[in-house]
PDB file of C-alpha atoms in Angstrom:
ATOM      1  CA  MET J 689      27.315  28.599  13.569  1.00  0.00           C
ATOM      2  CA  ALA J 690      24.116  27.399  15.352  1.00  0.00           C
ATOM      3  CA  LYS J 691      23.216  28.927  18.541  1.00  0.00           C
ATOM      4  CA  ILE J 692      22.767  26.311  21.270  1.00  0.00           C
ATOM      5  CA  HIS J 693      21.811  27.125  24.793  1.00  0.00           C
ATOM      6  CA  PRO J 694      24.225  25.848  27.264  1.00  0.00           C
ATOM      7  CA  THR J 695      21.670  23.562  28.938  1.00  0.00           C
ATOM      8  CA  ALA J 696      20.637  22.004  25.838  1.00  0.00           C
ATOM      9  CA  ILE J 697      21.830  18.344  24.919  1.00  0.00           C
ATOM     10  CA  VAL J 698      22.835  18.168  20.984  1.00  0.00           C
ATOM     11  CA  ASP J 699      24.466  14.740  20.141  1.00  0.00           C
ATOM     12  CA  PRO J 700      27.553  15.425  18.387  1.00  0.00           C
ATOM     13  CA  GLY J 701      25.983  13.363  15.179  1.00  0.00           C
ATOM     14  CA  ALA J 702      23.179  16.017  14.646  1.00  0.00           C
ATOM     15  CA  GLN J 703      23.832  18.287  11.693  1.00  0.00           C
ATOM     16  CA  LEU J 704      22.701  21.694  12.418  1.00  0.00           C
ATOM     17  CA  ASP J 705      23.020  24.409   9.798  1.00  0.00           C
ATOM     18  CA  ALA J 706      24.056  27.995  10.321  1.00  0.00           C
ATOM     19  CA  GLY J 707      21.411  30.241  12.182  1.00  0.00           C
ATOM     20  CA  VAL J 708      19.844  27.377  14.032  1.00  0.00           C
ATOM     21  CA  THR J 709      18.715  28.342  17.431  1.00  0.00           C
ATOM     22  CA  VAL J 710      18.227  25.692  20.070  1.00  0.00           C
ATOM     23  CA  GLY J 711      16.643  26.536  23.364  1.00  0.00           C
ATOM     24  CA  PRO J 712      17.235  25.512  27.024  1.00  0.00           C
ATOM     25  CA  TYR J 713      17.038  21.848  27.956  1.00  0.00           C
ATOM     26  CA  THR J 714      16.163  20.697  24.472  1.00  0.00           C
ATOM     27  CA  LEU J 715      17.348  17.334  23.482  1.00  0.00           C
ATOM     28  CA  VAL J 716      18.551  16.796  19.896  1.00  0.00           C
ATOM     29  CA  GLY J 717      19.342  13.197  18.776  1.00  0.00           C
ATOM     30  CA  PRO J 718      22.229  11.941  16.671  1.00  0.00           C
ATOM     31  CA  HIS J 719      20.273  11.222  13.478  1.00  0.00           C
ATOM     32  CA  VAL J 720      18.876  14.754  13.380  1.00  0.00           C
ATOM     33  CA  LYS J 721      19.336  17.203  10.721  1.00  0.00           C
ATOM     34  CA  ILE J 722      17.916  20.774  10.911  1.00  0.00           C
ATOM     35  CA  GLY J 723      17.981  23.418   8.329  1.00  0.00           C
ATOM     36  CA  ALA J 724      19.263  26.828   8.417  1.00  0.00           C
ATOM     37  CA  GLY J 725      17.323  29.705  10.384  1.00  0.00           C
ATOM     38  CA  THR J 726      15.035  27.039  12.204  1.00  0.00           C
ATOM     39  CA  LYS J 727      14.382  28.196  15.827  1.00  0.00           C
ATOM     40  CA  VAL J 728      13.725  25.329  18.358  1.00  0.00           C
ATOM     41  CA  ALA J 729      12.483  26.691  21.665  1.00  0.00           C
ATOM     42  CA  GLY J 730      13.267  25.181  25.209  1.00  0.00           C
ATOM     43  CA  HIS J 731      12.124  21.683  26.443  1.00  0.00           C
ATOM     44  CA  VAL J 732      11.660  20.316  23.097  1.00  0.00           C
ATOM     45  CA  VAL J 733      12.685  16.633  22.046  1.00  0.00           C
ATOM     46  CA  ILE J 734      13.946  16.046  18.521  1.00  0.00           C
ATOM     47  CA  GLU J 735      15.045  12.355  18.007  1.00  0.00           C
ATOM     48  CA  GLY J 736      14.768   9.527  15.475  1.00  0.00           C
ATOM     49  CA  HIS J 737      15.748   9.924  11.781  1.00  0.00           C
ATOM     50  CA  THR J 738      14.522  13.392  11.559  1.00  0.00           C
ATOM     51  CA  THR J 739      14.928  15.990   8.793  1.00  0.00           C
ATOM     52  CA  ILE J 740      13.793  19.340   9.368  1.00  0.00           C
ATOM     53  CA  GLY J 741      14.081  22.218   6.666  1.00  0.00           C
ATOM     54  CA  ARG J 742      14.720  25.890   6.772  1.00  0.00           C
ATOM     55  CA  ASP J 743      13.102  28.613   8.884  1.00  0.00           C
ATOM     56  CA  ASN J 744      10.831  26.570  10.968  1.00  0.00           C
ATOM     57  CA  ARG J 745       9.532  27.534  14.386  1.00  0.00           C
ATOM     58  CA  ILE J 746       9.229  24.797  17.133  1.00  0.00           C
ATOM     59  CA  PHE J 747       7.859  25.748  20.228  1.00  0.00           C
ATOM     60  CA  GLN J 748       8.270  24.378  23.661  1.00  0.00           C
ATOM     61  CA  PHE J 749       7.423  20.872  24.929  1.00  0.00           C
ATOM     62  CA  SER J 750       7.116  19.574  21.255  1.00  0.00           C
ATOM     63  CA  SER J 751       8.102  15.781  20.772  1.00  0.00           C
ATOM     64  CA  ILE J 752       9.599  15.597  17.027  1.00  0.00           C
ATOM     65  CA  GLY J 753      10.460  12.184  15.385  1.00  0.00           C
ATOM     66  CA  ALA J 754       9.737  10.120  18.506  1.00  0.00           C
ATOM     67  CA  ALA J 755       8.992   6.113  17.916  1.00  0.00           C
ATOM     68  CA  ASN J 756       5.576   5.878  16.415  1.00  0.00           C
ATOM     69  CA  GLN J 757       2.622   4.354  18.362  1.00  0.00           C
ATOM     70  CA  ASP J 758       2.054   1.376  16.021  1.00  0.00           C
ATOM     71  CA  LYS J 759       2.526  -1.812  18.134  1.00  0.00           C
ATOM     72  CA  LYS J 760       4.235  -3.388  14.927  1.00  0.00           C
ATOM     73  CA  TYR J 761       7.041  -0.904  15.233  1.00  0.00           C
ATOM     74  CA  LYS J 762      10.332  -2.581  16.409  1.00  0.00           C
ATOM     75  CA  GLY J 763      12.687   0.470  16.377  1.00  0.00           C
ATOM     76  CA  GLU J 764      13.480   0.334  12.656  1.00  0.00           C
ATOM     77  CA  PRO J 765      15.265   3.382  11.354  1.00  0.00           C
ATOM     78  CA  THR J 766      12.220   4.949   9.724  1.00  0.00           C
ATOM     79  CA  GLU J 767      11.869   8.768   8.958  1.00  0.00           C
ATOM     80  CA  LEU J 768      10.279  11.973   9.755  1.00  0.00           C
ATOM     81  CA  VAL J 769      10.868  14.689   7.197  1.00  0.00           C
ATOM     82  CA  ILE J 770       9.433  18.360   7.686  1.00  0.00           C
ATOM     83  CA  GLY J 771       9.859  21.166   4.967  1.00  0.00           C
ATOM     84  CA  ASP J 772      10.312  24.823   5.508  1.00  0.00           C
ATOM     85  CA  ARG J 773       8.687  27.481   7.186  1.00  0.00           C
ATOM     86  CA  ASN J 774       6.390  25.462   9.293  1.00  0.00           C
ATOM     87  CA  THR J 775       5.104  26.782  12.807  1.00  0.00           C
ATOM     88  CA  ILE J 776       4.717  23.895  15.334  1.00  0.00           C
ATOM     89  CA  ARG J 777       3.378  24.682  18.437  1.00  0.00           C
ATOM     90  CA  GLU J 778       3.340  23.335  22.174  1.00  0.00           C
ATOM     91  CA  PHE J 779       2.985  19.569  22.873  1.00  0.00           C
ATOM     92  CA  ALA J 780       2.676  18.641  19.160  1.00  0.00           C
ATOM     93  CA  THR J 781       3.729  15.096  18.596  1.00  0.00           C
ATOM     94  CA  LEU J 782       5.053  14.193  15.195  1.00  0.00           C
ATOM     95  CA  GLN J 783       6.228  10.648  14.745  1.00  0.00           C
ATOM     96  CA  VAL J 784       8.444   8.542  12.266  1.00  0.00           C
ATOM     97  CA  GLY J 785       6.956   6.145   9.706  1.00  0.00           C
ATOM     98  CA  THR J 786       6.700   2.313   9.688  1.00  0.00           C
ATOM     99  CA  VAL J 787       8.496  -0.291   7.478  1.00  0.00           C
ATOM    100  CA  GLN J 788       5.062  -1.613   6.815  1.00  0.00           C
ATOM    101  CA  ASP J 789       3.958   1.397   4.777  1.00  0.00           C
ATOM    102  CA  LYS J 790       6.258   4.300   3.425  1.00  0.00           C
ATOM    103  CA  ALA J 791       8.724   4.049   6.277  1.00  0.00           C
ATOM    104  CA  ARG J 792       8.499   7.930   6.353  1.00  0.00           C
ATOM    105  CA  THR J 793       6.181  10.664   7.730  1.00  0.00           C
ATOM    106  CA  THR J 794       6.074  13.763   5.635  1.00  0.00           C
ATOM    107  CA  ILE J 795       5.122  17.230   6.411  1.00  0.00           C
ATOM    108  CA  GLY J 796       5.483  20.084   3.791  1.00  0.00           C
ATOM    109  CA  ASN J 797       6.069  23.663   3.770  1.00  0.00           C
ATOM    110  CA  ASP J 798       4.263  26.627   5.409  1.00  0.00           C
ATOM    111  CA  ASN J 799       1.999  24.580   7.643  1.00  0.00           C
ATOM    112  CA  TRP J 800       0.533  26.065  11.056  1.00  0.00           C
ATOM    113  CA  LEU J 801       0.304  23.137  13.554  1.00  0.00           C
ATOM    114  CA  MET J 802      -1.289  24.334  16.853  1.00  0.00           C
ATOM    115  CA  ALA J 803      -0.918  22.975  20.321  1.00  0.00           C
ATOM    116  CA  TYR J 804      -1.374  19.192  20.966  1.00  0.00           C
ATOM    117  CA  VAL J 805      -1.634  18.310  17.094  1.00  0.00           C
ATOM    118  CA  HIS J 806      -0.856  14.777  16.647  1.00  0.00           C
ATOM    119  CA  VAL J 807       0.463  13.546  13.049  1.00  0.00           C
ATOM    120  CA  ALA J 808       0.886   9.687  13.302  1.00  0.00           C
ATOM    121  CA  HIS J 809       3.025   7.346  11.342  1.00  0.00           C
ATOM    122  CA  ASP J 810       3.356   7.398   7.398  1.00  0.00           C
ATOM    123  CA  CYS J 811       1.026  10.364   7.228  1.00  0.00           C
ATOM    124  CA  ILE J 812       1.621  12.954   4.260  1.00  0.00           C
ATOM    125  CA  VAL J 813       0.663  16.481   5.243  1.00  0.00           C
ATOM    126  CA  GLY J 814       1.064  19.009   2.165  1.00  0.00           C
ATOM    127  CA  SER J 815       1.665  22.644   2.429  1.00  0.00           C
ATOM    128  CA  ASN J 816      -0.301  25.615   3.662  1.00  0.00           C
ATOM    129  CA  VAL J 817      -2.245  23.474   6.039  1.00  0.00           C
ATOM    130  CA  ASN J 818      -3.638  24.664   9.172  1.00  0.00           C
ATOM    131  CA  MET J 819      -4.523  22.209  12.059  1.00  0.00           C
ATOM    132  CA  ALA J 820      -6.115  23.788  15.035  1.00  0.00           C
ATOM    133  CA  ASN J 821      -5.655  22.667  18.715  1.00  0.00           C
ATOM    134  CA  ASN J 822      -5.929  18.869  19.297  1.00  0.00           C
ATOM    135  CA  ALA J 823      -6.349  17.986  15.815  1.00  0.00           C
ATOM    136  CA  THR J 824      -5.281  14.212  15.287  1.00  0.00           C
ATOM    137  CA  LEU J 825      -4.225  12.215  12.260  1.00  0.00           C
ATOM    138  CA  GLY J 826      -4.302   8.595  12.658  1.00  0.00           C
ATOM    139  CA  GLY J 827      -1.757   6.508  10.696  1.00  0.00           C
ATOM    140  CA  HIS J 828      -1.415   6.615   6.999  1.00  0.00           C
ATOM    141  CA  VAL J 829      -3.570   9.803   6.325  1.00  0.00           C
ATOM    142  CA  GLU J 830      -2.961  12.064   3.485  1.00  0.00           C
ATOM    143  CA  VAL J 831      -3.978  15.798   3.824  1.00  0.00           C
ATOM    144  CA  GLY J 832      -3.811  17.952   0.602  1.00  0.00           C
ATOM    145  CA  ASP J 833      -2.472  21.333   0.402  1.00  0.00           C
ATOM    146  CA  TRP J 834      -4.522  24.302   1.918  1.00  0.00           C
ATOM    147  CA  VAL J 835      -6.395  22.093   4.096  1.00  0.00           C
ATOM    148  CA  THR J 836      -7.951  23.460   7.388  1.00  0.00           C
ATOM    149  CA  VAL J 837      -8.479  21.157  10.118  1.00  0.00           C
ATOM    150  CA  GLY J 838     -10.673  22.225  13.105  1.00  0.00           C
ATOM    151  CA  GLY J 839      -9.771  21.811  16.837  1.00  0.00           C
ATOM    152  CA  LEU J 840     -10.643  18.442  18.274  1.00  0.00           C
ATOM    153  CA  THR J 841     -10.935  16.761  14.988  1.00  0.00           C
ATOM    154  CA  GLY J 842     -10.058  13.271  14.515  1.00  0.00           C
ATOM    155  CA  ILE J 843      -9.091  11.655  11.261  1.00  0.00           C
ATOM    156  CA  HIS J 844      -9.457   7.921  10.965  1.00  0.00           C
ATOM    157  CA  GLN J 845      -6.401   5.743   9.712  1.00  0.00           C
ATOM    158  CA  PHE J 846      -5.873   5.663   5.928  1.00  0.00           C
ATOM    159  CA  VAL J 847      -8.197   8.626   5.229  1.00  0.00           C
ATOM    160  CA  LYS J 848      -7.402  11.117   2.303  1.00  0.00           C
ATOM    161  CA  VAL J 849      -8.491  14.742   2.606  1.00  0.00           C
ATOM    162  CA  GLY J 850      -8.492  16.610  -0.620  1.00  0.00           C
ATOM    163  CA  ALA J 851      -6.686  20.035  -1.273  1.00  0.00           C
ATOM    164  CA  HIS J 852      -8.690  23.267  -0.054  1.00  0.00           C
ATOM    165  CA  ALA J 853     -11.177  21.051   1.854  1.00  0.00           C
ATOM    166  CA  MET J 854     -12.137  22.432   5.384  1.00  0.00           C
ATOM    167  CA  LEU J 855     -13.014  20.113   8.330  1.00  0.00           C
ATOM    168  CA  GLY J 856     -15.160  21.897  11.071  1.00  0.00           C
ATOM    169  CA  PHE J 857     -14.512  21.849  14.830  1.00  0.00           C
ATOM    170  CA  GLN J 858     -14.852  18.513  16.737  1.00  0.00           C
ATOM    171  CA  SER J 859     -15.547  16.304  13.521  1.00  0.00           C
ATOM    172  CA  ALA J 860     -15.163  12.489  13.115  1.00  0.00           C
ATOM    173  CA  ILE J 861     -13.626  11.846   9.765  1.00  0.00           C
ATOM    174  CA  SER J 862     -13.795   8.239   8.755  1.00  0.00           C
ATOM    175  CA  GLN J 863     -14.062   8.544   4.998  1.00  0.00           C
ATOM    176  CA  ASP J 864     -12.202  10.415   2.337  1.00  0.00           C
ATOM    177  CA  VAL J 865     -13.061  14.248   1.985  1.00  0.00           C
ATOM    178  CA  PRO J 866     -13.074  15.279  -1.692  1.00  0.00           C
ATOM    179  CA  PRO J 867     -11.203  18.615  -2.647  1.00  0.00           C
ATOM    180  CA  PHE J 868     -12.972  21.890  -1.699  1.00  0.00           C
ATOM    181  CA  MET J 869     -15.565  20.391   0.353  1.00  0.00           C
ATOM    182  CA  LEU J 870     -16.709  21.849   3.750  1.00  0.00           C
ATOM    183  CA  VAL J 871     -17.495  19.118   6.234  1.00  0.00           C
ATOM    184  CA  ASP J 872     -18.257  18.613   9.941  1.00  0.00           C
ATOM    185  CA  GLY J 873     -20.035  16.664  12.569  1.00  0.00           C
ATOM    186  CA  ASN J 874     -20.146  13.390  14.027  1.00  0.00           C
ATOM    187  CA  PRO J 875     -21.494  11.604  12.207  1.00  0.00           C
ATOM    188  CA  LEU J 876     -19.882  13.450   9.157  1.00  0.00           C
ATOM    189  CA  ALA J 877     -21.759  15.523   6.966  1.00  0.00           C
ATOM    190  CA  VAL J 878     -20.865  17.658   3.766  1.00  0.00           C
ATOM    191  CA  ARG J 879     -22.340  21.039   4.573  1.00  0.00           C
ATOM    192  CA  GLY J 880     -21.181  22.884   1.078  1.00  0.00           C
ATOM    193  CA  PHE J 881     -17.952  23.666  -0.246  1.00  0.00           C
ATOM    194  CA  ASN J 882     -15.054  25.941   0.801  1.00  0.00           C
ATOM    195  CA  ALA J 883     -16.179  29.129  -0.935  1.00  0.00           C
ATOM    196  CA  VAL J 884     -14.560  31.534   1.958  1.00  0.00           C
ATOM    197  CA  GLY J 885     -11.257  29.741   1.582  1.00  0.00           C
ATOM    198  CA  LEU J 886     -11.199  29.854  -1.946  1.00  0.00           C
ATOM    199  CA  LYS J 887     -11.852  33.381  -2.264  1.00  0.00           C
ATOM    200  CA  ARG J 888      -9.084  34.047   0.092  1.00  0.00           C
ATOM    201  CA  ARG J 889      -6.675  32.255  -2.047  1.00  0.00           C
ATOM    202  CA  ASP J 890      -7.775  34.716  -5.128  1.00  0.00           C
ATOM    203  CA  PHE J 891      -9.666  31.799  -7.163  1.00  0.00           C
ATOM    204  CA  SER J 892     -11.386  33.731 -10.029  1.00  0.00           C
ATOM    205  CA  ALA J 893     -15.322  33.786  -9.965  1.00  0.00           C
ATOM    206  CA  GLU J 894     -15.192  31.207 -12.944  1.00  0.00           C
ATOM    207  CA  ARG J 895     -13.037  28.669 -10.898  1.00  0.00           C
ATOM    208  CA  ILE J 896     -15.285  28.924  -7.890  1.00  0.00           C
ATOM    209  CA  ALA J 897     -18.232  28.374 -10.121  1.00  0.00           C
ATOM    210  CA  ALA J 898     -16.773  25.280 -11.452  1.00  0.00           C
ATOM    211  CA  VAL J 899     -16.143  24.143  -7.733  1.00  0.00           C
ATOM    212  CA  LYS J 900     -19.785  25.101  -6.958  1.00  0.00           C
ATOM    213  CA  GLN J 901     -20.989  22.807  -9.957  1.00  0.00           C
ATOM    214  CA  MET J 902     -18.947  19.797  -8.891  1.00  0.00           C
ATOM    215  CA  HIS J 903     -20.202  20.168  -5.390  1.00  0.00           C
ATOM    216  CA  LYS J 904     -23.842  20.111  -7.096  1.00  0.00           C
ATOM    217  CA  LEU J 905     -22.967  17.073  -9.083  1.00  0.00           C
ATOM    218  CA  LEU J 906     -21.744  15.042  -6.078  1.00  0.00           C
ATOM    219  CA  TYR J 907     -24.146  15.911  -3.512  1.00  0.00           C
ATOM    220  CA  ARG J 908     -27.345  17.698  -4.817  1.00  0.00           C
ATOM    221  CA  GLU J 909     -28.516  15.793  -7.829  1.00  0.00           C
ATOM    222  CA  GLY J 910     -28.951  12.174  -6.375  1.00  0.00           C
ATOM    223  CA  ARG J 911     -26.365  10.829  -8.583  1.00  0.00           C
ATOM    224  CA  THR J 912     -24.347   7.688  -8.112  1.00  0.00           C
ATOM    225  CA  LEU J 913     -20.805   8.181  -7.571  1.00  0.00           C
ATOM    226  CA  GLU J 914     -19.798   6.886 -11.166  1.00  0.00           C
ATOM    227  CA  SER J 915     -22.380   9.188 -12.562  1.00  0.00           C
ATOM    228  CA  ALA J 916     -21.117  12.161 -10.777  1.00  0.00           C
ATOM    229  CA  ARG J 917     -17.490  11.360 -11.718  1.00  0.00           C
ATOM    230  CA  ALA J 918     -18.351  11.291 -15.427  1.00  0.00           C
ATOM    231  CA  ALA J 919     -20.326  14.663 -15.233  1.00  0.00           C
ATOM    232  CA  ILE J 920     -17.498  16.231 -13.371  1.00  0.00           C
ATOM    233  CA  GLU J 921     -14.928  15.006 -15.851  1.00  0.00           C
ATOM    234  CA  ALA J 922     -17.033  16.554 -18.639  1.00  0.00           C
ATOM    235  CA  LEU J 923     -16.444  20.004 -17.030  1.00  0.00           C
ATOM    236  CA  ALA J 924     -13.159  20.241 -18.343  1.00  0.00           C
ATOM    237  CA  HIS J 925     -14.681  20.974 -21.836  1.00  0.00           C
ATOM    238  CA  SER J 926     -17.343  23.218 -20.820  1.00  0.00           C
ATOM    239  CA  MET J 927     -15.467  25.126 -18.152  1.00  0.00           C
ATOM    240  CA  PRO J 928     -11.811  25.016 -19.728  1.00  0.00           C
ATOM    241  CA  GLN J 929     -10.863  27.946 -17.164  1.00  0.00           C
ATOM    242  CA  ALA J 930     -11.172  25.349 -14.243  1.00  0.00           C
ATOM    243  CA  ALA J 931      -9.524  22.339 -15.977  1.00  0.00           C
ATOM    244  CA  GLY J 932      -6.991  22.238 -13.024  1.00  0.00           C
ATOM    245  CA  GLU J 933      -9.805  21.895 -10.554  1.00  0.00           C
ATOM    246  CA  VAL J 934     -11.715  19.385 -12.322  1.00  0.00           C
ATOM    247  CA  ALA J 935      -8.367  17.311 -12.914  1.00  0.00           C
ATOM    248  CA  LEU J 936      -7.692  17.606  -9.056  1.00  0.00           C
ATOM    249  CA  MET J 937     -11.277  16.240  -8.296  1.00  0.00           C
ATOM    250  CA  VAL J 938     -11.420  13.584 -10.895  1.00  0.00           C
ATOM    251  CA  SER J 939      -7.959  12.200  -9.819  1.00  0.00           C
ATOM    252  CA  PHE J 940      -8.982  12.403  -6.054  1.00  0.00           C
ATOM    253  CA  LEU J 941     -12.326  10.320  -6.659  1.00  0.00           C
ATOM    254  CA  ALA J 942     -10.486   7.819  -8.756  1.00  0.00           C
ATOM    255  CA  GLY J 943      -7.884   7.328  -5.856  1.00  0.00           C
ATOM    256  CA  ALA J 944     -10.581   7.281  -2.941  1.00  0.00           C
ATOM    257  CA  THR J 945     -10.073   3.987  -1.001  1.00  0.00           C
ATOM    258  CA  ARG J 946     -12.489   4.384   1.945  1.00  0.00           C
ATOM    259  CA  GLY J 947     -15.493   5.804   0.149  1.00  0.00           C
ATOM    260  CA  ILE J 948     -16.075   9.480   0.222  1.00  0.00           C
ATOM    261  CA  ALA J 949     -18.061  11.606   2.652  1.00  0.00           C
ATOM    262  CA  ARG J 950     -21.751  11.966   1.359  1.00  0.00           C
TER     263      ARG J 950
END
């Protein structure tokens, strides 16, 4: 059975699995589903068509699944889907999607969303993402796995951030950020690649060398983007141990829609 504080208001239509804990003065709406082991603190509002997975920790004063802030939104039954083992800290605001796009905002597994983080409508956040205090995602943003977003950083609508990228403190992200890159500033600048993060994730020396070479081809040789893409694609043959990293970069560059940070 779920453990619900007597002062919490949980709609009879909500579906709470065994082991869910709901703290004092929390509100849970009728279309909410919460997976086993998730702990919801006091003074949280969970509403909308929201599905939350297992073993999440949701801290006090968070707003989960509220109507989004798109003026076109007319109350359609769009969704927010949150995976497993996420930590969502105080005053985070995670909102449902819009019918004009995916009709769903998606957050993966094992993410760490600090205080006042905002995830707007139709965003896709991968897994193992760290978003520091006051980091903000505009609508339709896509953030890959293992990305770190610095505090007070804003990401413009429709921007894509590739896996393993690191976005520094108080940065303005208005163009797509390729995988593995280290960026910061306003205006945004690419400072290098995320070598420390890759080492912490046990990337081999050969794989890190391939990422370093991709950074060099994109940013250090004065190449056009098309020339850099072709040279990076060729690395799959000369550095086969990093074929996965090369494929990730090639796919990202092919799908970039706002131009890449350069």
